[in-house]
Amino acid sequence: MLTKALRILKPRSILHRRSFSSSSPSPRLNPGAVSRTTAGAAEIEADDAVAYSDPTESPTAMPMMMQAHLQPRVVVYDGVCHLCHGVGVKWIIKADKYRKIKFCCLQSKAAEPYLTVSGLTKEDVEKRFLFIEGLGSYHQASTAALRVVSYLPLPYSALNAFSIVPSPLRDSVYDYVANHRYNWFGKAEDCLVLKEKELLERFIDRDELIDRC
């Protein structure tokens, strides 16, 4: 009886094994594959950057732009303004010990791609400086200033708490000072950073500025 039962079961076992062998093998995941992919994505930083979002998604979104043309965390400012350079740029460079923020004079050709992607003119940025934060966003006026200080170490980054103040109120103060800055602080003939060449390493337009010296 036992022998007969084994003869009956044996063909079924063979058939079962054949059905597995005839099918395509299931792909095996390398245990490290997912983690390496995740790590690779994590290593992509704004400096390597990639693409920008659809400009219809938000009022500050920028069109797609490759890294060769655009860098993140760049301040585009009026380079002949004593207030902008002396009180703004030099103070940020001194406070920014991790060198996160870069700069570009509005009067340089290197500033033009930043104006293009943000849809602004030179006249716009003369009135309100521009901060390209990266990955699809740019800011102007008081919001730009607060976004810049948010990248600085403590205690300077704590100034970003003023973001709770409504932007129309913040910008009204900003615009008042900006409209009188030349009368109060003066205006230079050329970019003021040319007189302080030790700062040029923080400027994305340094080669262009050096050629003008």
Short mmCIF file of C-alpha atoms in Angstrom, two decimals:
data_model
loop_
_atom_site.label_atom_id
_atom_site.label_comp_id
_atom_site.label_asym_id
_atom_site.label_seq_id
_atom_site.Cartn_x
_atom_site.Cartn_y
_atom_site.Cartn_z
CA MET A 1 0.00 0.00 0.00
CA LEU A 2 2.83 2.42 0.92
CA THR A 3 4.72 1.62 -2.29
CA LYS A 4 1.60 2.27 -4.37
CA ALA A 5 1.04 5.60 -2.66
CA LEU A 6 4.60 6.71 -3.36
CA ARG A 7 4.21 5.83 -7.04
CA ILE A 8 1.11 7.99 -7.21
CA LEU A 9 2.77 10.99 -5.47
CA LYS A 10 6.09 10.84 -7.33
CA PRO A 11 4.90 12.14 -10.73
CA ARG A 12 3.15 15.05 -8.99
CA SER A 13 6.41 16.03 -7.28
CA ILE A 14 8.26 15.89 -10.59
CA LEU A 15 5.56 17.96 -12.27
CA HIS A 16 5.73 20.49 -9.43
CA ARG A 17 9.50 20.84 -9.80
CA ARG A 18 9.23 21.19 -13.57
CA SER A 19 6.67 23.97 -13.28
CA PHE A 20 9.16 25.97 -11.20
CA SER A 21 12.11 25.29 -13.46
CA SER A 22 10.22 26.21 -16.64
CA SER A 23 9.18 29.63 -15.31
CA SER A 24 11.53 32.61 -15.42
CA PRO A 25 13.46 33.06 -12.18
CA SER A 26 12.28 35.78 -9.85
CA PRO A 27 14.67 38.72 -9.75
CA ARG A 28 16.57 39.02 -6.51
CA LEU A 29 17.09 42.41 -4.95
CA ASN A 30 20.51 43.26 -3.73
CA PRO A 31 20.02 44.16 -0.07
CA GLY A 32 22.20 47.23 -0.53
CA ALA A 33 20.56 48.44 -3.73
CA VAL A 34 17.80 50.46 -2.09
CA SER A 35 20.06 52.03 0.48
CA ARG A 36 22.61 52.99 -2.14
CA THR A 37 19.89 54.59 -4.26
CA THR A 38 18.60 56.49 -1.26
CA ALA A 39 22.09 57.56 -0.31
CA GLY A 40 22.76 58.68 -3.86
CA ALA A 41 19.65 60.82 -3.87
CA ALA A 42 20.61 62.27 -0.51
CA GLU A 43 23.98 63.29 -1.86
CA ILE A 44 22.43 65.46 -4.57
CA GLU A 45 22.82 68.97 -3.28
CA ALA A 46 21.64 72.25 -4.58
CA ASP A 47 25.05 72.98 -6.09
CA ASP A 48 24.65 69.96 -8.38
CA ALA A 49 21.31 70.84 -9.05
CA VAL A 50 19.13 69.49 -11.14
CA ALA A 51 15.94 71.04 -12.33
CA TYR A 52 13.53 73.63 -11.23
CA SER A 53 9.82 73.40 -10.89
CA ASP A 54 7.12 74.45 -13.28
CA PRO A 55 6.85 78.25 -13.06
CA THR A 56 3.07 77.96 -12.90
CA GLU A 57 3.23 76.17 -9.56
CA SER A 58 4.07 79.22 -7.48
CA PRO A 59 4.74 82.91 -8.02
CA THR A 60 8.40 82.42 -7.14
CA ALA A 61 9.03 79.24 -9.11
CA MET A 62 11.67 79.24 -11.82
CA PRO A 63 11.81 77.31 -15.09
CA MET A 64 14.10 74.35 -15.62
CA MET A 65 17.76 75.37 -15.59
CA MET A 66 20.93 73.31 -15.58
CA GLN A 67 23.72 73.67 -13.07
CA ALA A 68 26.14 75.21 -15.57
CA HIS A 69 23.93 78.29 -15.77
CA LEU A 70 22.60 78.70 -12.27
CA GLN A 71 23.81 78.18 -8.74
CA PRO A 72 21.72 78.15 -5.57
CA ARG A 73 21.93 80.49 -2.59
CA VAL A 74 23.12 83.46 -4.65
CA VAL A 75 22.52 87.08 -3.66
CA VAL A 76 22.27 89.41 -6.66
CA TYR A 77 22.61 92.96 -5.42
CA ASP A 78 23.37 96.52 -6.48
CA GLY A 79 27.17 96.45 -6.45
CA VAL A 80 27.57 100.24 -6.47
CA CYS A 81 25.41 100.77 -3.39
CA HIS A 82 27.45 101.54 -0.24
CA LEU A 83 24.64 100.38 2.03
CA CYS A 84 24.11 97.10 0.17
CA HIS A 85 27.81 96.28 0.08
CA GLY A 86 29.01 97.64 3.39
CA VAL A 87 26.14 96.82 5.72
CA GLY A 88 24.71 93.86 3.78
CA VAL A 89 27.29 91.82 1.88
CA LYS A 90 30.29 92.35 4.13
CA TRP A 91 28.26 91.58 7.24
CA ILE A 92 26.91 88.35 5.72
CA ILE A 93 30.39 87.23 4.62
CA LYS A 94 31.70 87.78 8.13
CA ALA A 95 28.80 85.93 9.77
CA ASP A 96 28.61 83.11 7.22
CA LYS A 97 31.46 80.96 8.55
CA TYR A 98 30.23 77.89 6.62
CA ARG A 99 30.29 79.84 3.33
CA LYS A 100 26.76 78.90 2.28
CA ILE A 101 25.90 82.20 0.61
CA LYS A 102 27.39 83.40 -2.68
CA PHE A 103 27.15 86.82 -4.30
CA CYS A 104 26.89 88.44 -7.70
CA CYS A 105 26.96 92.13 -8.65
CA LEU A 106 23.90 93.24 -10.56
CA GLN A 107 26.19 95.15 -12.92
CA SER A 108 27.93 91.92 -14.07
CA LYS A 109 26.94 89.86 -17.07
CA ALA A 110 26.92 86.83 -14.77
CA ALA A 111 23.76 88.25 -13.18
CA GLU A 112 21.75 88.07 -16.39
CA PRO A 113 20.73 84.36 -16.17
CA TYR A 114 19.41 84.97 -12.67
CA LEU A 115 17.32 87.87 -13.86
CA THR A 116 16.01 85.79 -16.76
CA VAL A 117 14.82 82.85 -14.68
CA SER A 118 13.20 85.09 -12.09
CA GLY A 119 11.51 87.27 -14.72
CA LEU A 120 13.04 90.43 -13.28
CA THR A 121 14.83 93.39 -14.83
CA LYS A 122 17.90 95.22 -13.57
CA GLU A 123 15.64 98.03 -12.47
CA ASP A 124 13.65 95.58 -10.34
CA VAL A 125 16.75 94.33 -8.57
CA GLU A 126 18.13 97.84 -8.09
CA LYS A 127 15.02 98.51 -6.02
CA ARG A 128 14.88 95.13 -4.28
CA PHE A 129 17.82 92.75 -4.16
CA LEU A 130 17.36 89.19 -5.39
CA PHE A 131 18.10 85.94 -3.56
CA ILE A 132 18.08 82.75 -5.63
CA GLU A 133 17.54 80.12 -2.97
CA GLY A 134 17.57 77.20 -5.40
CA LEU A 135 15.40 74.27 -6.44
CA GLY A 136 12.67 76.50 -7.75
CA SER A 137 12.43 79.59 -5.59
CA TYR A 138 13.68 83.15 -5.47
CA HIS A 139 12.92 86.02 -3.13
CA GLN A 140 13.21 89.79 -3.00
CA ALA A 141 13.26 92.60 -0.46
CA SER A 142 12.71 91.78 3.23
CA THR A 143 11.79 88.14 2.56
CA ALA A 144 15.07 87.69 0.68
CA ALA A 145 16.98 89.14 3.63
CA LEU A 146 15.27 86.80 6.08
CA ARG A 147 15.89 83.77 3.87
CA VAL A 148 19.57 84.69 3.66
CA VAL A 149 20.01 84.97 7.44
CA SER A 150 18.25 81.64 7.89
CA TYR A 151 21.37 80.01 6.40
CA LEU A 152 23.68 81.71 8.88
CA PRO A 153 24.70 80.08 12.16
CA LEU A 154 23.18 81.12 15.46
CA PRO A 155 22.54 83.70 16.75
CA TYR A 156 22.16 85.35 13.33
CA SER A 157 19.71 82.79 11.97
CA ALA A 158 17.33 83.68 14.81
CA LEU A 159 16.56 86.88 12.92
CA ASN A 160 14.44 84.75 10.61
CA ALA A 161 11.81 84.89 13.36
CA PHE A 162 10.81 88.26 11.90
CA SER A 163 9.15 86.28 9.12
CA ILE A 164 6.03 86.29 11.27
CA VAL A 165 5.69 90.02 10.52
CA PRO A 166 3.46 90.42 7.44
CA SER A 167 5.55 90.95 4.32
CA PRO A 168 3.73 94.15 3.23
CA LEU A 169 4.75 95.79 6.49
CA ARG A 170 8.33 94.49 6.27
CA ASP A 171 8.65 95.53 2.64
CA SER A 172 7.32 99.04 3.28
CA VAL A 173 10.25 99.64 5.64
CA TYR A 174 12.65 98.00 3.19
CA ASP A 175 11.42 100.12 0.27
CA TYR A 176 11.66 103.34 2.26
CA VAL A 177 15.32 102.73 3.07
CA ALA A 178 16.06 101.48 -0.46
CA ASN A 179 14.58 104.58 -2.06
CA HIS A 180 16.83 106.85 0.02
CA ARG A 181 20.00 104.75 0.19
CA TYR A 182 21.99 106.72 -2.38
CA ASN A 183 21.23 110.02 -0.67
CA TRP A 184 22.06 108.65 2.76
CA PHE A 185 25.03 106.39 2.01
CA GLY A 186 26.26 107.34 -1.45
CA LYS A 187 26.78 105.56 -4.76
CA ALA A 188 30.07 104.30 -6.24
CA GLU A 189 31.19 104.45 -9.85
CA ASP A 190 31.81 100.69 -10.03
CA CYS A 191 31.24 97.55 -7.96
CA LEU A 192 32.62 98.23 -4.50
CA VAL A 193 33.98 94.72 -4.09
CA LEU A 194 36.74 95.65 -6.56
CA LYS A 195 38.29 97.67 -3.72
CA GLU A 196 38.25 94.62 -1.44
CA LYS A 197 39.58 91.80 -3.59
CA GLU A 198 39.90 89.46 -0.62
CA LEU A 199 36.11 89.11 -0.77
CA LEU A 200 36.03 88.05 -4.42
CA GLU A 201 36.29 84.35 -3.60
CA ARG A 202 32.65 84.51 -2.48
CA PHE A 203 31.50 86.03 -5.79
CA ILE A 204 30.36 83.87 -8.68
CA ASP A 205 31.31 86.70 -11.06
CA ARG A 206 34.84 87.06 -9.66
CA ASP A 207 36.57 86.27 -12.98
CA GLU A 208 34.57 88.95 -14.74
CA LEU A 209 35.28 91.43 -11.96
CA ILE A 210 39.01 90.66 -11.95
CA ASP A 211 39.16 91.33 -15.67
CA ARG A 212 37.73 94.77 -15.02
CA CYS A 213 40.41 95.67 -12.51
#
